[in-house]
């Protein structure tokens, strides 16, 4: 009991530290980052939108790796972490879509467009939702873990196509500003702030992943205990 | 290799017999497809000739997508009903042979649905007299079918034990197949409306269709074995 309390306090303290750091980053980005030559002040949503998108994509990579781990090592712990990473991925994908839509209205003149990257990001959100419903709709056990892991691998492989879609086709979405041949097209100050915000967002994602995994493991052990009590 | 082929032939023959014994399983998607096209014709009435290719593409792919989804979602149903699925899992058979036999039957059923859909759409929607059907369009439709079929087999295997398969199958199948469907629609549009050829399209939408076809087939072949392993 004492250990659980200690762990709770540690989780809470880590959460406060991570969110305080993120809050400071966004405050600095909104107040002190230089304005964009073309977009003026509206571009500042980039400090939330881009880190959310990268964290959403990272979550799918984590999901794919954990799913492969579940498939080949038959690890129930990896299956729990996979589910948690899908939940975190869904949160960040939805954040990406919402912030992208808010940014798109003043810059493109529309809230939404059936652009390749937007569409594939929406598909990623639907896939995360499908994965979570699928996992919840099956009885716990190794078979559910295997089936979910197979789906996780497919979702993980969808993400590189999302990223490359912008360079494969001419779209409304601007080409990558950071990772491109010939170096970044962004102001170095902007890049530094963006990178700090990205670190903050990844830390939030990692904290959410950790917290949710602990909860899911607890839930799994309660289910197992309840099942054994009922079977006796 | 000999054993693999023998297993593949036996499993395919079993699948053909099951499908033959349950004709409504492939007849119902076919009837659905015909009804959908009739509804399209009835709803749109007389269409300006310049919009016919666009309507043809939309009606055909939409109809084909839903008909194929109905057909694919049922691919392992007879095996489950007769408990053949659980028995096969315990036999020392190659999962690849099992997957390929199901994939072959799914592609055959897909062609059985897709070919009449393409033909009926052309017959009913295209009043200009000049057929829209051509080899390039058939290749695009077949490429799309190869991707959709691989996913169809894998997802229907996944959904076997799910409590919510009626909702889940379309929910997961839809986003996974949208890139395939979009590529097929865009490629067909480029051929029928913009007058492009297949070699030009390989560097754009058709390229994506081929990439998805290879990716889904390989993934599904590899993952199927994991799904059917005994506990």
Tab-separated table of C-alpha atoms in Angstrom:
chain	number	residue	atom	x	y	z
A	1	UNK	CA	0.000	0.000	0.000
A	2	UNK	CA	2.832	2.388	0.945
A	3	UNK	CA	4.608	1.593	-2.329
A	4	UNK	CA	1.478	2.367	-4.319
A	5	UNK	CA	1.096	5.689	-2.485
A	6	UNK	CA	4.723	6.553	-3.144
A	7	UNK	CA	4.285	5.688	-6.787
A	8	UNK	CA	1.145	7.841	-6.985
A	9	UNK	CA	2.993	10.808	-5.456
A	10	UNK	CA	5.915	10.312	-7.813
A	11	UNK	CA	3.580	10.145	-10.819
A	12	UNK	CA	1.775	13.284	-9.675
A	13	UNK	CA	5.043	15.157	-9.076
A	14	UNK	CA	6.343	14.123	-12.496
A	15	UNK	CA	3.068	15.195	-14.105
A	16	UNK	CA	3.194	18.639	-12.440
A	17	UNK	CA	6.835	19.076	-13.508
A	18	UNK	CA	6.138	18.028	-17.113
A	19	UNK	CA	3.055	20.246	-17.499
A	20	UNK	CA	4.831	23.204	-15.825
A	21	UNK	CA	7.724	22.810	-18.262
A	22	UNK	CA	5.302	22.636	-21.223
A	23	UNK	CA	3.408	25.684	-19.934
A	24	UNK	CA	6.653	27.671	-19.719
A	25	UNK	CA	7.620	26.608	-23.246
A	26	UNK	CA	4.291	27.708	-24.723
A	27	UNK	CA	4.341	30.967	-22.772
A	28	UNK	CA	7.817	31.720	-24.147
A	29	UNK	CA	6.744	30.714	-27.665
A	30	UNK	CA	3.659	32.958	-27.580
A	31	UNK	CA	5.396	35.934	-25.976
A	32	UNK	CA	9.010	35.961	-27.173
A	33	UNK	CA	9.320	33.943	-30.419
A	34	UNK	CA	9.873	36.172	-33.480
A	35	UNK	CA	6.806	36.679	-35.727
A	36	UNK	CA	6.721	34.931	-39.107
A	37	UNK	CA	7.459	37.097	-42.161
A	38	UNK	CA	4.568	35.677	-44.190
A	39	UNK	CA	1.964	34.595	-41.629
A	40	UNK	CA	2.555	37.155	-38.861
A	41	UNK	CA	1.331	36.096	-35.405
A	42	UNK	CA	-1.053	33.355	-36.481
A	43	UNK	CA	1.829	30.968	-37.152
A	44	UNK	CA	2.450	30.644	-33.363
A	45	UNK	CA	0.027	27.724	-33.227
A	46	UNK	CA	2.904	25.818	-34.879
A	47	UNK	CA	4.458	25.458	-31.399
A	48	UNK	CA	1.477	23.334	-30.396
A	49	UNK	CA	0.433	21.815	-33.732
A	50	UNK	CA	3.775	20.446	-34.930
A	51	UNK	CA	4.825	18.893	-31.567
A	52	UNK	CA	1.337	17.302	-31.305
A	53	UNK	CA	1.647	15.863	-34.812
A	54	UNK	CA	5.153	14.508	-34.195
A	55	UNK	CA	4.095	12.991	-30.861
A	56	UNK	CA	1.053	11.406	-32.567
A	57	UNK	CA	3.319	9.896	-35.212
A	58	UNK	CA	5.838	8.796	-32.572
A	59	UNK	CA	3.003	7.070	-30.700
A	60	UNK	CA	2.222	5.017	-33.777
A	61	UNK	CA	5.900	4.046	-34.073
A	62	UNK	CA	5.832	3.056	-30.386
A	63	UNK	CA	2.600	1.128	-31.046
A	64	UNK	CA	4.184	-0.713	-33.997
A	65	UNK	CA	7.333	-1.634	-32.008
A	66	UNK	CA	5.328	-2.758	-28.972
A	67	UNK	CA	2.954	-4.716	-31.217
A	68	UNK	CA	5.878	-6.509	-32.845
A	69	UNK	CA	7.242	-7.182	-29.349
A	70	UNK	CA	3.846	-8.616	-28.325
A	71	UNK	CA	3.702	-10.820	-31.421
A	72	UNK	CA	7.196	-12.237	-31.251
A	73	UNK	CA	7.851	-12.316	-27.493
A	74	UNK	CA	4.263	-13.123	-26.400
A	75	UNK	CA	4.545	-10.404	-23.771
A	76	UNK	CA	1.278	-9.393	-22.003
A	77	UNK	CA	3.067	-6.312	-20.592
A	78	UNK	CA	3.914	-5.133	-24.116
A	79	UNK	CA	0.240	-5.614	-25.040
A	80	UNK	CA	-0.810	-3.328	-22.158
A	81	UNK	CA	1.735	-0.701	-23.233
A	82	UNK	CA	0.507	-1.006	-26.834
A	83	UNK	CA	-3.036	-0.148	-25.788
A	84	UNK	CA	-1.780	2.794	-23.748
A	85	UNK	CA	0.260	4.072	-26.699
A	86	UNK	CA	-2.825	3.878	-28.953
A	87	UNK	CA	-4.795	5.946	-26.419
A	88	UNK	CA	-2.017	8.537	-26.247
A	89	UNK	CA	-1.740	8.486	-30.041
A	90	UNK	CA	-5.465	9.137	-30.410
A	91	UNK	CA	-5.295	12.139	-28.055
A	92	UNK	CA	-2.401	13.710	-29.970
A	93	UNK	CA	-3.899	12.940	-33.392
A	94	UNK	CA	-7.131	14.668	-32.388
A	95	UNK	CA	-5.099	17.624	-31.037
A	96	UNK	CA	-3.215	17.776	-34.355
A	97	UNK	CA	-6.438	17.816	-36.360
A	98	UNK	CA	-8.059	20.461	-34.157
A	99	UNK	CA	-5.046	22.795	-34.079
A	100	UNK	CA	-4.449	22.238	-37.792
A	101	UNK	CA	-8.025	23.184	-38.521
A	102	UNK	CA	-7.739	26.350	-36.395
A	103	UNK	CA	-4.513	27.243	-38.218
A	104	UNK	CA	-5.970	26.399	-41.636
A	105	UNK	CA	-8.891	28.837	-41.395
A	106	UNK	CA	-6.839	32.091	-41.467
A	107	UNK	CA	-4.032	30.760	-43.683
A	108	UNK	CA	-5.868	28.640	-46.291
A	109	UNK	CA	-9.324	30.167	-45.818
A	110	UNK	CA	-10.930	26.819	-44.959
A	111	UNK	CA	-11.370	24.788	-41.778
A	112	UNK	CA	-10.821	21.533	-43.638
A	113	UNK	CA	-9.650	20.301	-47.001
A	114	UNK	CA	-9.394	16.772	-48.392
A	115	UNK	CA	-5.659	17.202	-48.745
A	116	UNK	CA	-3.493	14.041	-48.696
A	117	UNK	CA	-1.858	14.729	-45.330
A	118	UNK	CA	-5.032	15.911	-43.623
A	119	UNK	CA	-6.941	12.912	-44.897
A	120	UNK	CA	-4.291	10.435	-43.823
A	121	UNK	CA	-4.078	12.081	-40.371
A	122	UNK	CA	-7.849	11.707	-40.033
A	123	UNK	CA	-7.481	8.090	-41.086
A	124	UNK	CA	-4.839	7.631	-38.402
A	125	UNK	CA	-7.322	8.956	-35.805
A	126	UNK	CA	-9.988	6.527	-37.072
A	127	UNK	CA	-7.485	3.679	-36.941
A	128	UNK	CA	-6.512	4.473	-33.363
A	129	UNK	CA	-10.223	4.572	-32.456
A	130	UNK	CA	-10.816	1.290	-34.304
A	131	UNK	CA	-7.848	-0.312	-32.545
A	132	UNK	CA	-9.148	0.727	-29.124
A	133	UNK	CA	-12.713	-0.443	-29.813
A	134	UNK	CA	-11.353	-3.707	-31.193
A	135	UNK	CA	-9.217	-4.320	-28.097
A	136	UNK	CA	-12.140	-3.542	-25.805
A	137	UNK	CA	-14.533	-5.790	-27.746
A	138	UNK	CA	-12.531	-8.973	-27.184
A	139	UNK	CA	-12.148	-11.190	-24.144
A	140	UNK	CA	-8.824	-10.696	-22.372
A	141	UNK	CA	-6.136	-13.237	-23.182
A	142	UNK	CA	-3.262	-14.103	-25.513
A	143	UNK	CA	-5.534	-14.201	-28.561
A	144	UNK	CA	-6.713	-10.632	-28.037
A	145	UNK	CA	-3.108	-9.543	-27.555
A	146	UNK	CA	-2.048	-11.188	-30.832
A	147	UNK	CA	-4.977	-9.818	-32.862
A	148	UNK	CA	-4.506	-6.290	-31.490
A	149	UNK	CA	-0.768	-6.519	-32.129
A	150	UNK	CA	-1.379	-7.429	-35.795
A	151	UNK	CA	-3.586	-4.369	-36.160
A	152	UNK	CA	-0.995	-2.249	-34.341
A	153	UNK	CA	1.673	-3.246	-36.868
A	154	UNK	CA	-0.562	-2.179	-39.778
A	155	UNK	CA	-1.328	1.178	-38.119
A	156	UNK	CA	2.384	1.752	-37.448
A	157	UNK	CA	3.195	1.188	-41.109
A	158	UNK	CA	0.566	3.712	-42.221
A	159	UNK	CA	2.464	6.601	-40.635
A	160	UNK	CA	5.497	6.869	-42.988
A	161	UNK	CA	3.000	7.192	-45.844
A	162	UNK	CA	1.350	10.099	-44.013
A	163	UNK	CA	4.690	11.839	-43.681
A	164	UNK	CA	5.802	11.202	-47.251
A	165	UNK	CA	2.430	12.094	-48.773
A	166	UNK	CA	3.292	15.798	-48.726
A	167	UNK	CA	6.431	15.301	-50.795
A	168	UNK	CA	4.880	12.666	-53.095
A	169	UNK	CA	2.073	14.928	-54.245
A	170	UNK	CA	1.551	18.643	-54.528
A	171	UNK	CA	-0.873	19.479	-51.782
A	172	UNK	CA	-2.367	22.470	-50.024
A	173	UNK	CA	-0.297	21.582	-46.965
A	174	UNK	CA	3.087	23.292	-46.941
A	175	UNK	CA	6.170	21.085	-47.569
A	176	UNK	CA	8.283	20.082	-44.539
A	177	UNK	CA	10.086	23.122	-43.106
A	178	UNK	CA	12.378	21.300	-40.693
A	179	UNK	CA	13.471	17.972	-42.119
A	180	UNK	CA	14.260	18.645	-45.758
A	181	UNK	CA	17.255	18.494	-48.059
A	182	UNK	CA	19.322	21.693	-47.938
A	183	UNK	CA	18.548	22.372	-44.271
A	184	UNK	CA	15.630	23.934	-42.409
A	185	UNK	CA	13.858	26.946	-43.964
A	186	UNK	CA	12.896	28.273	-40.519
A	187	UNK	CA	14.575	30.994	-38.479
A	188	UNK	CA	17.114	29.351	-36.071
A	189	UNK	CA	15.387	31.017	-33.061
A	190	UNK	CA	12.060	29.555	-34.122
A	191	UNK	CA	13.644	26.125	-34.556
A	192	UNK	CA	15.125	26.253	-31.034
A	193	UNK	CA	11.763	27.155	-29.480
A	194	UNK	CA	9.957	24.579	-31.591
A	195	UNK	CA	12.407	21.891	-30.519
A	196	UNK	CA	11.907	22.799	-26.841
A	197	UNK	CA	8.125	22.636	-27.296
A	198	UNK	CA	8.558	19.292	-29.021
A	199	UNK	CA	10.563	17.948	-26.067
A	200	UNK	CA	7.812	19.206	-23.737
A	201	UNK	CA	5.096	17.504	-25.791
A	202	UNK	CA	7.021	14.238	-25.975
A	203	UNK	CA	7.475	14.356	-22.187
A	204	UNK	CA	3.709	14.859	-21.784
A	205	UNK	CA	3.149	11.898	-24.112
A	206	UNK	CA	5.633	9.757	-22.180
A	207	UNK	CA	4.014	10.713	-18.877
A	208	UNK	CA	0.535	9.893	-20.201
A	209	UNK	CA	1.822	6.594	-21.579
A	210	UNK	CA	3.394	5.673	-18.254
A	211	UNK	CA	0.340	6.658	-16.173
A	212	UNK	CA	-2.098	4.878	-18.474
A	213	UNK	CA	0.032	1.712	-18.620
A	214	UNK	CA	0.124	1.527	-14.817
A	215	UNK	CA	-3.685	1.928	-14.748
A	216	UNK	CA	-4.215	-0.682	-17.443
A	217	UNK	CA	-1.934	-3.162	-15.671
A	218	UNK	CA	-3.896	-2.596	-12.476
A	219	UNK	CA	-7.155	-3.073	-14.376
A	220	UNK	CA	-5.831	-6.310	-15.930
A	221	UNK	CA	-4.826	-7.716	-12.531
A	222	UNK	CA	-8.248	-6.819	-11.063
A	223	UNK	CA	-9.968	-8.562	-14.029
A	224	UNK	CA	-7.743	-11.601	-13.553
A	225	UNK	CA	-8.418	-11.685	-9.803
A	226	UNK	CA	-12.164	-11.273	-10.344
A	227	UNK	CA	-12.111	-14.068	-12.956
A	228	UNK	CA	-10.292	-16.457	-10.592
A	229	UNK	CA	-12.706	-15.641	-7.723
A	230	UNK	CA	-15.725	-16.346	-9.971
A	231	UNK	CA	-14.252	-19.590	-11.304
A	232	UNK	CA	-13.728	-20.903	-7.744
B	1	UNK	CA	7.133	-26.992	-51.721
B	2	UNK	CA	5.177	-30.051	-52.831
B	3	UNK	CA	3.484	-30.295	-49.438
B	4	UNK	CA	2.753	-26.567	-49.517
B	5	UNK	CA	1.082	-26.828	-52.926
B	6	UNK	CA	-0.884	-29.898	-51.878
B	7	UNK	CA	-2.113	-28.070	-48.759
B	8	UNK	CA	-2.963	-24.985	-50.815
B	9	UNK	CA	-4.955	-27.047	-53.332
B	10	UNK	CA	-6.827	-28.930	-50.613
B	11	UNK	CA	-7.715	-25.739	-48.698
B	12	UNK	CA	-8.739	-23.955	-51.881
B	13	UNK	CA	-10.937	-26.861	-52.914
B	14	UNK	CA	-12.579	-26.850	-49.472
B	15	UNK	CA	-13.180	-23.087	-49.789
B	16	UNK	CA	-14.629	-23.463	-53.311
B	17	UNK	CA	-16.991	-26.205	-52.129
B	18	UNK	CA	-18.153	-24.066	-49.199
B	19	UNK	CA	-18.774	-21.080	-51.478
B	20	UNK	CA	-20.548	-23.251	-54.045
B	21	UNK	CA	-22.792	-24.739	-51.367
B	22	UNK	CA	-23.709	-21.238	-50.114
B	23	UNK	CA	-24.407	-19.357	-53.326
B	24	UNK	CA	-26.212	-16.559	-51.464
B	25	UNK	CA	-22.865	-15.520	-49.952
B	26	UNK	CA	-21.628	-14.217	-53.303
B	27	UNK	CA	-25.021	-13.669	-54.903
B	28	UNK	CA	-26.188	-11.186	-52.251
B	29	UNK	CA	-23.245	-8.745	-52.761
B	30	UNK	CA	-23.766	-9.080	-56.512
B	31	UNK	CA	-27.462	-8.227	-56.203
B	32	UNK	CA	-26.562	-5.396	-53.851
B	33	UNK	CA	-24.168	-4.058	-56.461
B	34	UNK	CA	-26.802	-4.201	-59.223
B	35	UNK	CA	-29.364	-2.466	-57.009
B	36	UNK	CA	-26.917	0.288	-56.084
B	37	UNK	CA	-26.149	1.030	-59.717
B	38	UNK	CA	-29.838	1.102	-60.600
B	39	UNK	CA	-30.377	3.540	-57.727
B	40	UNK	CA	-27.573	5.748	-59.055
B	41	UNK	CA	-29.118	5.758	-62.537
B	42	UNK	CA	-32.581	6.492	-61.124
B	43	UNK	CA	-31.289	9.298	-58.861
B	44	UNK	CA	-29.148	11.101	-61.420
B	45	UNK	CA	-31.414	10.632	-64.441
B	46	UNK	CA	-30.014	12.126	-67.630
B	47	UNK	CA	-26.494	13.408	-67.070
B	48	UNK	CA	-24.558	15.840	-69.248
B	49	UNK	CA	-22.096	13.818	-71.369
B	50	UNK	CA	-19.033	15.553	-69.885
B	51	UNK	CA	-19.991	14.401	-66.368
B	52	UNK	CA	-20.605	10.773	-67.342
B	53	UNK	CA	-17.008	9.558	-66.748
B	54	UNK	CA	-16.978	11.184	-63.282
B	55	UNK	CA	-20.334	9.672	-62.343
B	56	UNK	CA	-19.192	6.328	-63.739
B	57	UNK	CA	-16.082	6.346	-61.537
B	58	UNK	CA	-17.984	7.419	-58.407
B	59	UNK	CA	-20.856	4.968	-58.869
B	60	UNK	CA	-18.649	2.019	-59.791
B	61	UNK	CA	-16.080	2.330	-57.019
B	62	UNK	CA	-18.603	3.169	-54.325
B	63	UNK	CA	-20.762	0.216	-55.304
B	64	UNK	CA	-17.793	-2.115	-55.673
B	65	UNK	CA	-16.312	-1.030	-52.337
B	66	UNK	CA	-19.460	-1.776	-50.337
B	67	UNK	CA	-20.233	-5.002	-52.204
B	68	UNK	CA	-16.690	-6.263	-51.686
B	69	UNK	CA	-16.811	-5.289	-48.033
B	70	UNK	CA	-19.955	-7.384	-47.562
B	71	UNK	CA	-18.346	-10.289	-49.373
B	72	UNK	CA	-14.966	-10.115	-47.606
B	73	UNK	CA	-16.386	-9.749	-44.109
B	74	UNK	CA	-18.014	-13.191	-44.484
B	75	UNK	CA	-15.013	-15.037	-45.832
B	76	UNK	CA	-14.352	-17.126	-42.685
B	77	UNK	CA	-17.962	-17.413	-41.520
B	78	UNK	CA	-18.632	-20.961	-42.838
B	79	UNK	CA	-15.405	-22.192	-41.248
B	80	UNK	CA	-16.484	-20.782	-37.907
B	81	UNK	CA	-19.990	-22.241	-38.139
B	82	UNK	CA	-18.716	-25.760	-38.781
B	83	UNK	CA	-15.832	-25.366	-36.301
B	84	UNK	CA	-13.491	-26.103	-39.220
B	85	UNK	CA	-11.474	-23.026	-38.257
B	86	UNK	CA	-10.598	-24.319	-34.786
B	87	UNK	CA	-9.778	-27.769	-36.179
B	88	UNK	CA	-7.548	-26.375	-38.917
B	89	UNK	CA	-5.611	-24.376	-36.347
B	90	UNK	CA	-4.527	-27.571	-34.623
B	91	UNK	CA	-3.449	-29.308	-37.865
B	92	UNK	CA	0.187	-29.010	-39.013
B	93	UNK	CA	-0.708	-26.959	-42.101
B	94	UNK	CA	1.192	-24.008	-43.482
B	95	UNK	CA	-0.486	-20.698	-42.497
B	96	UNK	CA	0.749	-19.242	-45.802
B	97	UNK	CA	-1.055	-21.971	-47.770
B	98	UNK	CA	-4.163	-21.300	-45.692
B	99	UNK	CA	-3.945	-17.546	-46.284
B	100	UNK	CA	-3.264	-17.950	-50.015
B	101	UNK	CA	-6.217	-20.307	-50.454
B	102	UNK	CA	-8.532	-17.801	-48.743
B	103	UNK	CA	-6.943	-14.949	-50.703
B	104	UNK	CA	-7.486	-16.767	-54.004
B	105	UNK	CA	-11.133	-17.396	-53.257
B	106	UNK	CA	-11.596	-13.787	-52.141
B	107	UNK	CA	-10.027	-12.487	-55.379
B	108	UNK	CA	-12.199	-14.850	-57.423
B	109	UNK	CA	-15.316	-13.615	-55.592
B	110	UNK	CA	-14.090	-10.040	-56.005
B	111	UNK	CA	-13.747	-10.470	-59.777
B	112	UNK	CA	-17.201	-12.052	-59.819
B	113	UNK	CA	-18.589	-8.883	-58.208
B	114	UNK	CA	-16.313	-6.252	-59.733
B	115	UNK	CA	-16.563	-7.303	-63.392
B	116	UNK	CA	-20.396	-7.141	-63.584
B	117	UNK	CA	-20.319	-3.881	-61.587
B	118	UNK	CA	-17.976	-2.249	-64.114
B	119	UNK	CA	-20.018	-3.616	-67.008
B	120	UNK	CA	-23.441	-2.663	-65.554
B	121	UNK	CA	-22.253	0.853	-64.665
B	122	UNK	CA	-21.082	1.344	-68.217
B	123	UNK	CA	-24.314	-0.056	-69.611
B	124	UNK	CA	-26.702	1.969	-67.458
B	125	UNK	CA	-24.837	5.217	-66.828
B	126	UNK	CA	-23.065	5.722	-70.109
B	127	UNK	CA	-25.660	6.757	-72.665
B	128	UNK	CA	-23.089	8.245	-75.033
B	129	UNK	CA	-22.703	4.905	-76.820
B	130	UNK	CA	-18.887	4.908	-76.556
B	131	UNK	CA	-17.839	2.403	-73.875
B	132	UNK	CA	-15.747	3.699	-70.980
B	133	UNK	CA	-14.381	0.230	-70.242
B	134	UNK	CA	-10.766	-0.308	-71.252
B	135	UNK	CA	-7.685	-2.319	-70.295
B	136	UNK	CA	-6.162	0.429	-68.130
B	137	UNK	CA	-9.332	0.692	-66.066
B	138	UNK	CA	-9.429	-3.088	-65.643
B	139	UNK	CA	-5.801	-3.078	-64.413
B	140	UNK	CA	-6.576	-0.341	-61.878
B	141	UNK	CA	-9.663	-2.211	-60.648
B	142	UNK	CA	-7.655	-5.430	-60.335
B	143	UNK	CA	-4.838	-3.680	-58.468
B	144	UNK	CA	-7.367	-2.226	-56.032
B	145	UNK	CA	-8.973	-5.643	-55.623
B	146	UNK	CA	-5.619	-7.274	-54.808
B	147	UNK	CA	-5.055	-4.805	-51.940
B	148	UNK	CA	-8.636	-4.935	-50.677
B	149	UNK	CA	-8.688	-8.735	-50.801
B	150	UNK	CA	-5.559	-9.170	-48.655
B	151	UNK	CA	-6.961	-6.860	-46.010
B	152	UNK	CA	-10.365	-8.511	-46.286
B	153	UNK	CA	-8.950	-11.914	-45.338
B	154	UNK	CA	-6.828	-10.557	-42.480
B	155	UNK	CA	-9.551	-8.396	-40.970
B	156	UNK	CA	-12.222	-11.072	-41.179
B	157	UNK	CA	-9.802	-13.401	-39.322
B	158	UNK	CA	-9.255	-10.704	-36.687
B	159	UNK	CA	-12.968	-10.059	-36.246
B	160	UNK	CA	-13.870	-13.716	-35.724
B	161	UNK	CA	-13.649	-13.446	-31.945
B	162	UNK	CA	-14.760	-9.870	-31.581
B	163	UNK	CA	-18.089	-9.042	-29.942
B	164	UNK	CA	-18.561	-5.979	-32.107
B	165	UNK	CA	-17.560	-7.271	-35.554
B	166	UNK	CA	-20.618	-5.782	-37.295
B	167	UNK	CA	-19.440	-2.289	-36.355
B	168	UNK	CA	-15.723	-2.922	-36.215
B	169	UNK	CA	-15.227	-4.467	-39.632
B	170	UNK	CA	-16.323	-1.356	-41.550
B	171	UNK	CA	-14.749	0.948	-38.951
B	172	UNK	CA	-11.280	-0.537	-39.429
B	173	UNK	CA	-11.669	-1.636	-43.055
B	174	UNK	CA	-12.784	1.854	-44.120
B	175	UNK	CA	-9.696	3.886	-43.050
B	176	UNK	CA	-7.280	1.141	-44.082
B	177	UNK	CA	-8.764	0.913	-47.553
B	178	UNK	CA	-9.390	4.612	-48.175
B	179	UNK	CA	-5.877	5.192	-49.589
B	180	UNK	CA	-6.448	2.244	-51.946
B	181	UNK	CA	-9.871	3.496	-52.970
B	182	UNK	CA	-8.642	7.075	-53.403
B	183	UNK	CA	-5.718	5.937	-55.549
B	184	UNK	CA	-8.024	3.806	-57.689
B	185	UNK	CA	-10.521	6.661	-58.109
B	186	UNK	CA	-7.821	9.253	-58.877
B	187	UNK	CA	-6.078	6.921	-61.344
B	188	UNK	CA	-9.382	6.159	-63.106
B	189	UNK	CA	-10.191	9.880	-63.174
B	190	UNK	CA	-6.800	10.643	-64.750
B	191	UNK	CA	-7.402	7.994	-67.417
B	192	UNK	CA	-11.056	8.649	-68.239
B	193	UNK	CA	-11.257	12.418	-67.723
B	194	UNK	CA	-7.712	13.756	-68.194
B	195	UNK	CA	-6.690	11.202	-70.831
B	196	UNK	CA	-3.448	10.129	-69.078
B	197	UNK	CA	-1.863	6.698	-69.508
B	198	UNK	CA	-0.732	4.099	-66.963
B	199	UNK	CA	3.007	4.832	-67.309
B	200	UNK	CA	2.360	8.516	-66.441
B	201	UNK	CA	0.275	7.519	-63.427
B	202	UNK	CA	2.923	5.179	-62.004
B	203	UNK	CA	4.725	8.170	-60.474
B	204	UNK	CA	1.576	9.385	-58.710
B	205	UNK	CA	-1.678	7.720	-57.608
B	206	UNK	CA	-1.147	4.419	-59.364
B	207	UNK	CA	2.267	4.204	-57.704
B	208	UNK	CA	0.551	4.514	-54.331
B	209	UNK	CA	-1.935	1.819	-55.339
B	210	UNK	CA	0.917	-0.553	-56.203
B	211	UNK	CA	2.779	0.288	-52.958
B	212	UNK	CA	-0.347	-0.398	-50.916
B	213	UNK	CA	-0.978	-3.617	-52.815
B	214	UNK	CA	2.504	-4.949	-52.074
B	215	UNK	CA	2.486	-3.684	-48.482
B	216	UNK	CA	-0.921	-5.112	-47.577
B	217	UNK	CA	-0.321	-8.439	-49.261
B	218	UNK	CA	3.065	-8.942	-47.552
B	219	UNK	CA	1.827	-7.777	-44.161
B	220	UNK	CA	-1.324	-9.852	-44.276
B	221	UNK	CA	0.570	-12.954	-45.396
B	222	UNK	CA	3.031	-12.542	-42.508
B	223	UNK	CA	0.451	-11.646	-39.865
B	224	UNK	CA	-2.123	-14.297	-40.778
B	225	UNK	CA	0.174	-17.002	-39.389
B	226	UNK	CA	0.297	-15.226	-36.037
B	227	UNK	CA	-3.498	-14.947	-35.875
B	228	UNK	CA	-4.253	-18.603	-36.532
B	229	UNK	CA	-1.606	-20.084	-34.221
B	230	UNK	CA	-3.175	-22.336	-31.573
B	231	UNK	CA	-3.155	-20.955	-27.989
